[in-house]
Short mmCIF file of C-alpha atoms in Angstrom, two decimals:
data_model
loop_
_atom_site.label_atom_id
_atom_site.label_comp_id
_atom_site.label_asym_id
_atom_site.label_seq_id
_atom_site.Cartn_x
_atom_site.Cartn_y
_atom_site.Cartn_z
CA UNK A 1 114.09 107.10 146.23
CA UNK A 2 111.29 109.03 144.60
CA UNK A 3 113.06 108.83 141.23
CA UNK A 4 113.46 105.09 141.81
CA UNK A 5 109.72 104.66 142.08
CA UNK A 6 109.12 106.91 139.09
CA UNK A 7 111.61 104.89 137.06
CA UNK A 8 110.04 101.58 138.07
CA UNK A 9 106.59 102.94 137.23
CA UNK A 10 107.76 104.13 133.84
CA UNK A 11 109.44 100.81 133.06
CA UNK A 12 106.24 99.05 134.18
CA UNK A 13 104.31 101.37 131.89
CA UNK A 14 106.41 100.73 128.81
CA UNK A 15 106.75 96.99 129.34
CA UNK A 16 103.26 96.05 130.52
CA UNK A 17 101.53 98.50 128.25
CA UNK A 18 102.03 97.72 124.61
CA UNK A 19 98.83 99.10 123.12
CA UNK A 20 100.30 98.70 119.66
CA UNK A 21 100.91 94.94 119.50
CA UNK A 22 98.03 92.84 120.80
CA UNK A 23 96.49 89.63 119.56
CA UNK A 24 93.79 90.70 117.10
CA UNK A 25 91.18 88.40 118.64
CA UNK A 26 91.78 90.13 121.96
CA UNK A 27 91.49 93.56 120.33
CA UNK A 28 88.31 92.48 118.53
CA UNK A 29 86.79 91.15 121.75
CA UNK A 30 87.41 94.46 123.52
CA UNK A 31 85.89 96.38 120.62
CA UNK A 32 82.86 94.04 120.48
CA UNK A 33 82.31 94.58 124.21
CA UNK A 34 82.46 98.35 123.71
CA UNK A 35 79.73 98.19 121.05
CA UNK A 36 77.62 95.30 122.39
CA UNK A 37 77.37 96.33 126.04
CA UNK A 38 76.02 99.85 125.47
CA UNK A 39 79.15 101.96 125.96
CA UNK A 40 79.21 103.08 122.34
CA UNK A 41 75.57 104.18 122.51
CA UNK A 42 76.17 105.95 125.82
CA UNK A 43 79.17 107.81 124.38
CA UNK A 44 77.15 108.82 121.31
CA UNK A 45 74.26 109.98 123.51
CA UNK A 46 76.55 112.26 125.52
CA UNK A 47 77.98 113.85 122.37
CA UNK A 48 74.51 114.39 120.88
CA UNK A 49 73.19 115.89 124.14
CA UNK A 50 76.08 118.38 124.11
CA UNK A 51 75.52 119.16 120.44
CA UNK A 52 71.82 119.85 121.03
CA UNK A 53 72.77 122.23 123.85
CA UNK A 54 75.06 124.05 121.42
CA UNK A 55 72.50 124.23 118.61
CA UNK A 56 70.01 125.77 121.07
CA UNK A 57 72.33 128.80 121.33
CA UNK A 58 72.57 129.35 117.57
CA UNK A 59 70.69 132.19 115.84
CA UNK A 60 68.09 130.77 113.47
CA UNK A 61 69.03 131.53 109.87
CA UNK A 62 67.38 129.86 106.92
CA UNK A 63 70.85 128.97 105.62
CA UNK A 64 71.84 127.07 108.79
CA UNK A 65 73.00 123.60 107.83
CA UNK A 66 74.55 120.57 109.49
CA UNK A 67 76.84 118.22 107.55
CA UNK A 68 76.36 114.52 108.23
CA UNK A 69 78.83 111.80 107.37
CA UNK A 70 77.17 108.48 106.52
CA UNK A 71 79.05 105.30 107.51
CA UNK A 72 79.43 104.89 111.27
CA UNK A 73 77.58 108.21 111.61
CA UNK A 74 74.09 108.35 110.06
CA UNK A 75 74.24 104.61 109.29
CA UNK A 76 75.65 101.91 111.53
CA UNK A 77 77.52 99.04 109.83
CA UNK A 78 78.71 97.46 113.07
CA UNK A 79 76.65 94.24 112.82
CA UNK A 80 77.88 93.60 109.29
CA UNK A 81 81.52 94.33 110.17
CA UNK A 82 81.29 92.04 113.19
CA UNK A 83 79.75 89.27 111.04
CA UNK A 84 82.87 89.13 108.87
CA UNK A 85 85.20 88.95 111.86
CA UNK A 86 86.04 92.67 111.67
CA UNK A 87 87.86 92.24 108.36
CA UNK A 88 87.58 94.21 105.14
CA UNK A 89 87.21 93.04 101.55
CA UNK A 90 86.37 95.84 99.10
CA UNK A 91 84.05 93.72 96.90
CA UNK A 92 82.19 92.39 99.91
CA UNK A 93 81.88 95.89 101.35
CA UNK A 94 80.35 97.13 98.08
CA UNK A 95 77.90 94.22 98.12
CA UNK A 96 76.88 95.13 101.66
CA UNK A 97 76.46 98.82 100.76
CA UNK A 98 74.32 97.87 97.76
CA UNK A 99 72.02 95.82 99.98
CA UNK A 100 71.10 99.15 101.64
CA UNK A 101 70.27 97.42 104.92
CA UNK A 102 72.35 99.35 107.45
CA UNK A 103 70.29 100.54 110.41
CA UNK A 104 70.59 104.13 111.64
CA UNK A 105 72.76 105.09 114.57
CA UNK A 106 69.85 105.84 116.92
CA UNK A 107 71.50 108.81 118.62
CA UNK A 108 72.43 110.37 115.27
CA UNK A 109 68.89 109.81 114.06
CA UNK A 110 67.64 111.57 117.18
CA UNK A 111 69.94 114.52 116.35
CA UNK A 112 68.66 114.55 112.77
CA UNK A 113 65.03 114.58 113.99
CA UNK A 114 65.84 117.42 116.38
CA UNK A 115 67.48 119.46 113.58
CA UNK A 116 64.54 118.87 111.25
CA UNK A 117 62.16 120.09 113.97
CA UNK A 118 64.29 123.28 114.08
CA UNK A 119 64.12 123.58 110.26
CA UNK A 120 67.89 123.27 110.04
CA UNK A 121 69.14 122.06 106.68
CA UNK A 122 70.73 118.62 106.39
CA UNK A 123 73.60 117.78 104.04
CA UNK A 124 74.91 114.24 103.69
CA UNK A 125 78.57 114.12 102.66
CA UNK A 126 80.30 110.77 102.30
CA UNK A 127 83.43 109.24 100.80
CA UNK A 128 81.26 106.45 99.34
CA UNK A 129 81.72 105.92 95.62
CA UNK A 130 79.48 107.11 92.80
CA UNK A 131 78.17 103.64 91.89
CA UNK A 132 76.61 103.30 95.34
CA UNK A 133 74.57 106.53 95.03
CA UNK A 134 71.16 104.90 94.54
CA UNK A 135 71.80 102.30 97.24
CA UNK A 136 72.83 105.10 99.59
CA UNK A 137 69.65 107.08 98.91
CA UNK A 138 67.64 103.92 99.50
CA UNK A 139 69.44 103.09 102.74
CA UNK A 140 69.13 106.62 104.12
CA UNK A 141 65.40 106.46 103.40
CA UNK A 142 64.92 103.02 104.99
CA UNK A 143 66.85 104.27 108.05
CA UNK A 144 64.46 107.21 108.38
CA UNK A 145 66.55 109.99 106.86
CA UNK A 146 63.90 111.09 104.39
CA UNK A 147 64.39 114.87 104.23
CA UNK A 148 67.65 116.55 103.32
CA UNK A 149 68.96 119.25 101.02
CA UNK A 150 71.57 117.17 99.27
CA UNK A 151 73.61 113.99 99.31
CA UNK A 152 77.14 114.33 98.01
CA UNK A 153 79.40 111.32 97.46
CA UNK A 154 82.63 110.92 95.53
CA UNK A 155 82.56 110.67 91.77
CA UNK A 156 84.99 108.40 89.94
CA UNK A 157 87.49 111.24 89.28
CA UNK A 158 87.91 111.77 92.99
CA UNK A 159 88.82 108.27 94.15
CA UNK A 160 92.51 109.14 94.45
CA UNK A 161 91.83 112.17 96.60
CA UNK A 162 91.89 111.60 100.38
CA UNK A 163 88.58 111.70 102.26
CA UNK A 164 89.86 114.75 104.09
CA UNK A 165 90.67 116.71 100.89
CA UNK A 166 87.43 115.70 99.20
CA UNK A 167 85.23 116.62 102.15
CA UNK A 168 86.89 119.94 102.97
CA UNK A 169 86.65 121.02 99.31
CA UNK A 170 82.94 120.19 99.24
CA UNK A 171 82.29 122.03 102.51
CA UNK A 172 84.06 125.10 101.09
CA UNK A 173 81.84 124.91 97.99
CA UNK A 174 78.74 124.56 100.15
CA UNK A 175 79.77 127.64 102.17
CA UNK A 176 80.35 129.57 98.94
CA UNK A 177 76.87 128.58 97.77
CA UNK A 178 75.50 130.25 100.90
CA UNK A 179 75.13 127.42 103.38
CA UNK A 180 76.01 128.38 106.93
CA UNK A 181 77.56 125.18 108.26
CA UNK A 182 76.87 125.35 111.99
CA UNK A 183 77.90 121.79 112.80
CA UNK A 184 79.52 118.73 111.28
CA UNK A 185 79.02 115.19 112.55
CA UNK A 186 81.30 112.30 111.64
CA UNK A 187 83.38 109.48 113.03
CA UNK A 188 86.80 110.21 111.46
CA UNK A 189 89.28 113.03 111.96
CA UNK A 190 89.24 113.35 108.17
CA UNK A 191 85.58 114.38 108.40
CA UNK A 192 86.60 117.65 110.06
CA UNK A 193 89.96 118.69 108.65
CA UNK A 194 90.27 121.72 106.39
CA UNK A 195 87.76 124.11 107.92
CA UNK A 196 84.09 125.01 107.34
CA UNK A 197 83.12 122.46 109.97
CA UNK A 198 81.38 124.58 112.58
CA UNK A 199 80.73 122.74 115.83
CA UNK A 200 82.48 119.37 115.59
CA UNK A 201 80.71 116.21 116.72
CA UNK A 202 83.30 113.46 116.54
CA UNK A 203 81.65 110.10 117.20
CA UNK A 204 83.77 107.18 118.39
CA UNK A 205 84.90 104.57 115.86
CA UNK A 206 87.05 101.66 117.02
CA UNK A 207 86.34 99.66 113.83
CA UNK A 208 88.52 101.43 111.27
CA UNK A 209 90.39 104.60 110.41
CA UNK A 210 90.07 106.67 107.22
CA UNK A 211 92.74 109.19 106.20
CA UNK B 1 105.79 112.69 148.16
CA UNK B 2 106.98 109.33 146.92
CA UNK B 3 103.44 107.95 147.14
CA UNK B 4 102.24 110.98 145.20
CA UNK B 5 104.53 110.09 142.32
CA UNK B 6 103.55 106.43 142.53
CA UNK B 7 99.89 107.40 142.47
CA UNK B 8 100.35 109.72 139.49
CA UNK B 9 102.29 107.01 137.67
CA UNK B 10 99.60 104.44 138.35
CA UNK B 11 96.84 106.79 137.19
CA UNK B 12 98.92 107.54 134.10
CA UNK B 13 99.28 103.80 133.56
CA UNK B 14 95.58 103.01 133.84
CA UNK B 15 94.38 106.01 131.85
CA UNK B 16 96.96 106.19 129.06
CA UNK B 17 97.35 102.48 128.71
CA UNK B 18 94.17 100.78 127.59
CA UNK B 19 95.61 97.78 125.79
CA UNK B 20 92.13 96.33 125.53
CA UNK B 21 90.31 99.03 123.59
CA UNK B 22 92.18 100.26 120.51
CA UNK B 23 91.01 101.14 117.04
CA UNK B 24 91.14 97.87 115.09
CA UNK B 25 92.95 99.49 112.15
CA UNK B 26 95.66 100.60 114.56
CA UNK B 27 95.87 97.10 116.06
CA UNK B 28 95.98 95.56 112.55
CA UNK B 29 98.73 97.95 111.48
CA UNK B 30 100.89 97.00 114.47
CA UNK B 31 100.33 93.31 113.77
CA UNK B 32 101.12 93.75 110.05
CA UNK B 33 104.36 95.52 110.97
CA UNK B 34 105.29 92.66 113.29
CA UNK B 35 104.84 90.12 110.48
CA UNK B 36 105.96 92.20 107.49
CA UNK B 37 109.14 93.69 108.93
CA UNK B 38 110.80 90.43 109.96
CA UNK B 39 110.15 90.41 113.70
CA UNK B 40 107.87 87.38 113.49
CA UNK B 41 110.48 85.42 111.54
CA UNK B 42 113.21 86.49 113.96
CA UNK B 43 111.13 85.38 116.95
CA UNK B 44 110.42 82.03 115.27
CA UNK B 45 114.11 81.56 114.46
CA UNK B 46 115.11 82.08 118.09
CA UNK B 47 112.56 79.53 119.29
CA UNK B 48 113.67 76.97 116.70
CA UNK B 49 117.36 77.52 117.52
CA UNK B 50 116.58 76.82 121.18
CA UNK B 51 114.50 73.76 120.30
CA UNK B 52 117.32 72.34 118.17
CA UNK B 53 119.72 72.82 121.09
CA UNK B 54 117.29 70.86 123.27
CA UNK B 55 116.78 68.04 120.75
CA UNK B 56 120.57 67.64 120.52
CA UNK B 57 120.52 66.54 124.19
CA UNK B 58 117.83 63.88 123.72
CA UNK B 59 118.69 60.17 123.64
CA UNK B 60 117.96 58.72 120.22
CA UNK B 61 115.05 56.29 120.43
CA UNK B 62 113.23 54.97 117.39
CA UNK B 63 109.96 56.02 119.04
CA UNK B 64 111.02 59.68 119.43
CA UNK B 65 108.38 61.89 117.86
CA UNK B 66 107.59 65.56 117.54
CA UNK B 67 103.99 66.78 117.24
CA UNK B 68 103.39 69.61 114.77
CA UNK B 69 100.34 71.82 114.66
CA UNK B 70 99.46 72.99 111.14
CA UNK B 71 97.93 76.48 110.82
CA UNK B 72 100.32 79.26 111.84
CA UNK B 73 102.85 76.52 112.63
CA UNK B 74 103.78 74.20 109.73
CA UNK B 75 101.76 76.35 107.32
CA UNK B 76 101.60 80.12 107.27
CA UNK B 77 98.23 81.70 106.40
CA UNK B 78 99.35 85.25 107.15
CA UNK B 79 99.17 86.57 103.57
CA UNK B 80 95.64 85.23 103.13
CA UNK B 81 94.46 86.58 106.49
CA UNK B 82 95.96 89.98 105.71
CA UNK B 83 94.27 89.99 102.27
CA UNK B 84 90.83 89.84 103.90
CA UNK B 85 91.63 92.68 106.29
CA UNK B 86 92.35 90.29 109.19
CA UNK B 87 88.73 89.17 109.38
CA UNK B 88 87.24 85.69 109.54
CA UNK B 89 84.39 84.13 107.58
CA UNK B 90 84.12 80.35 108.05
CA UNK B 91 83.05 79.61 104.45
CA UNK B 92 85.85 81.74 103.04
CA UNK B 93 88.36 80.11 105.38
CA UNK B 94 87.29 76.65 104.17
CA UNK B 95 87.68 77.80 100.55
CA UNK B 96 91.18 79.03 101.32
CA UNK B 97 92.14 75.77 103.06
CA UNK B 98 90.80 73.79 100.10
CA UNK B 99 93.00 75.78 97.73
CA UNK B 100 95.98 74.18 99.55
CA UNK B 101 98.22 77.14 98.75
CA UNK B 102 99.58 78.14 102.15
CA UNK B 103 103.36 78.44 102.18
CA UNK B 104 105.41 76.84 104.96
CA UNK B 105 106.66 78.81 107.93
CA UNK B 106 110.32 78.70 106.88
CA UNK B 107 111.70 78.31 110.40
CA UNK B 108 109.28 75.48 111.17
CA UNK B 109 110.22 73.83 107.88
CA UNK B 110 113.89 74.13 108.91
CA UNK B 111 113.03 72.40 112.21
CA UNK B 112 111.16 69.68 110.34
CA UNK B 113 114.16 69.11 108.01
CA UNK B 114 116.47 68.93 111.01
CA UNK B 115 114.24 66.37 112.76
CA UNK B 116 114.03 64.25 109.60
CA UNK B 117 117.82 64.29 109.35
CA UNK B 118 117.84 62.91 112.92
CA UNK B 119 115.26 60.22 111.96
CA UNK B 120 112.82 61.65 114.48
CA UNK B 121 109.19 60.84 113.74
CA UNK B 122 106.80 63.59 112.70
CA UNK B 123 103.13 63.71 113.66
CA UNK B 124 100.81 66.42 112.34
CA UNK B 125 97.90 67.15 114.66
CA UNK B 126 95.41 69.85 113.75
CA UNK B 127 91.96 71.10 114.70
CA UNK B 128 91.11 71.33 110.98
CA UNK B 129 87.92 69.54 109.99
CA UNK B 130 87.58 66.14 108.34
CA UNK B 131 86.41 67.48 104.97
CA UNK B 132 89.71 69.33 104.54
CA UNK B 133 91.85 66.18 104.95
CA UNK B 134 92.84 65.77 101.30
CA UNK B 135 93.51 69.49 100.88
CA UNK B 136 95.66 69.40 104.01
CA UNK B 137 97.72 66.46 102.72
CA UNK B 138 98.14 68.31 99.42
CA UNK B 139 99.18 71.56 101.10
CA UNK B 140 101.65 69.87 103.44
CA UNK B 141 103.23 68.20 100.39
CA UNK B 142 103.40 71.41 98.35
CA UNK B 143 104.98 73.14 101.34
CA UNK B 144 107.69 70.46 101.50
CA UNK B 145 106.38 68.34 104.38
CA UNK B 146 106.52 65.09 102.45
CA UNK B 147 107.48 62.55 105.11
CA UNK B 148 105.56 61.99 108.32
CA UNK B 149 104.11 59.15 110.36
CA UNK B 150 100.58 60.41 110.52
CA UNK B 151 98.26 63.36 110.04
CA UNK B 152 95.38 63.59 112.51
CA UNK B 153 92.59 66.12 112.15
CA UNK B 154 89.16 66.35 113.75
CA UNK B 155 86.37 64.15 112.54
CA UNK B 156 82.80 65.43 112.44
CA UNK B 157 81.92 63.94 115.86
CA UNK B 158 84.58 66.05 117.49
CA UNK B 159 83.63 69.52 116.28
CA UNK B 160 82.03 70.45 119.61
CA UNK B 161 85.11 69.46 121.58
CA UNK B 162 87.63 72.25 122.30
CA UNK B 163 90.95 72.17 120.43
CA UNK B 164 92.67 71.67 123.75
CA UNK B 165 90.57 68.60 124.73
CA UNK B 166 90.84 67.07 121.26
CA UNK B 167 94.59 67.50 120.99
CA UNK B 168 95.45 66.32 124.50
CA UNK B 169 93.32 63.19 124.02
CA UNK B 170 95.10 62.40 120.76
CA UNK B 171 98.55 62.96 122.30
CA UNK B 172 97.61 60.57 125.13
CA UNK B 173 96.56 57.96 122.57
CA UNK B 174 99.81 58.46 120.65
CA UNK B 175 101.82 57.98 123.84
CA UNK B 176 99.84 54.81 124.62
CA UNK B 177 100.60 53.52 121.14
CA UNK B 178 104.30 53.83 121.99
CA UNK B 179 105.29 57.22 120.63
CA UNK B 180 107.76 59.09 122.83
CA UNK B 181 106.64 62.69 122.33
CA UNK B 182 109.81 64.67 122.90
CA UNK B 183 108.52 68.02 121.66
CA UNK B 184 105.34 69.75 120.54
CA UNK B 185 105.26 72.79 118.31
CA UNK B 186 102.23 75.04 117.93
CA UNK B 187 101.00 78.61 118.08
CA UNK B 188 98.16 78.34 120.62
CA UNK B 189 98.11 77.61 124.35
CA UNK B 190 95.49 74.98 123.51
CA UNK B 191 98.15 73.11 121.53
CA UNK B 192 99.97 72.26 124.76
CA UNK B 193 97.38 71.86 127.50
CA UNK B 194 96.66 68.45 129.02
CA UNK B 195 100.11 66.89 129.07
CA UNK B 196 102.10 64.58 126.77
CA UNK B 197 103.68 67.64 125.17
CA UNK B 198 107.37 67.20 125.90
CA UNK B 199 109.46 70.27 125.14
CA UNK B 200 107.03 73.07 124.26
CA UNK B 201 107.71 75.33 121.28
CA UNK B 202 105.08 78.04 121.43
CA UNK B 203 105.28 80.19 118.31
CA UNK B 204 103.86 83.71 118.35
CA UNK B 205 100.41 84.33 116.89
CA UNK B 206 98.94 87.81 116.96
CA UNK B 207 96.30 86.95 114.34
CA UNK B 208 93.80 84.91 116.36
CA UNK B 209 93.26 82.85 119.49
CA UNK B 210 91.86 79.29 119.69
CA UNK B 211 90.49 77.89 122.96
#
């Protein structure tokens, strides 16, 4: 009897629950609700609160640094992505990036302000391409990220390297230069793979996945 | 004990299975696999085979007619929609429609050819807008839909009416004019609501939903 119920429940699970194949408009609606109704911000706030608690326990060294990813971390492209029906066209994305109009993620900005008040060094590390460097500097500034040690994005030789390989190599180089990476904040698993990440702050991202 | 297992299974179901909130790239990948690996075509074929079996049983009247929806029914916009990352921008959509390059859904075209061989009348009924009329005629022709009684799309006064209201009103008018609507083929629930549909052939559409 008990196995009967278990079996029925499992069948129910596998039949009713097909998280893989859903109508994209339905998936988009659920994602829009997550972002529009405050759940995203609430989830970010919780992660930042925990990160601040952790940073409070860290010994203050002048070489202490936190690595920030940019898109869907320091900057928030949600409104733009929603405006194009949650699609992706590379040329259009580059146009958007070059407009340098993305607002900050408020919770990430709060974390940045906190770190600056603690004199902790800030490093921006992004898979964005070389030709968007000036637009990225401009957008970080307009979003309030005015003080940082360095901004590193991919040069044209590195476009075939995965985000994960690129970022872990750079973090290793930063560590070798003497930076003490105490935390790393991003929205993709690939932001953290390969070590030298310190305390990991993985923000939610239901919009896209980067390998 | 048995309720314990049921409870655990139900918790498992509600926690593990959140069909509503998934990463959009994951949802897009599943949808792309459905279309790219032949499952969509197989599902369409089954529905058309069944519809042909039904039509074989119908008394032959000169007024027998089948109503065809256009997008994701007679014409297949999948490649275009995939090329823009499964997004939607109205202006870009109109440009695509005006290019008149959508291929036919092969199974729907097979159904159309079968109906023509039976001298059954064909009516195209679409929520597309008035300004795309000529492009729609052109695309239907290039996709092989060369013979039909009429093509009805929305005029500018009807843009605020739902697809469902518009289409059911037109089907009623067609019936009043003497058409015997024996079947209706489309990809949206709104293609069939409000009666005068006959045998319903609801094709799958995981790309979008129209109310």
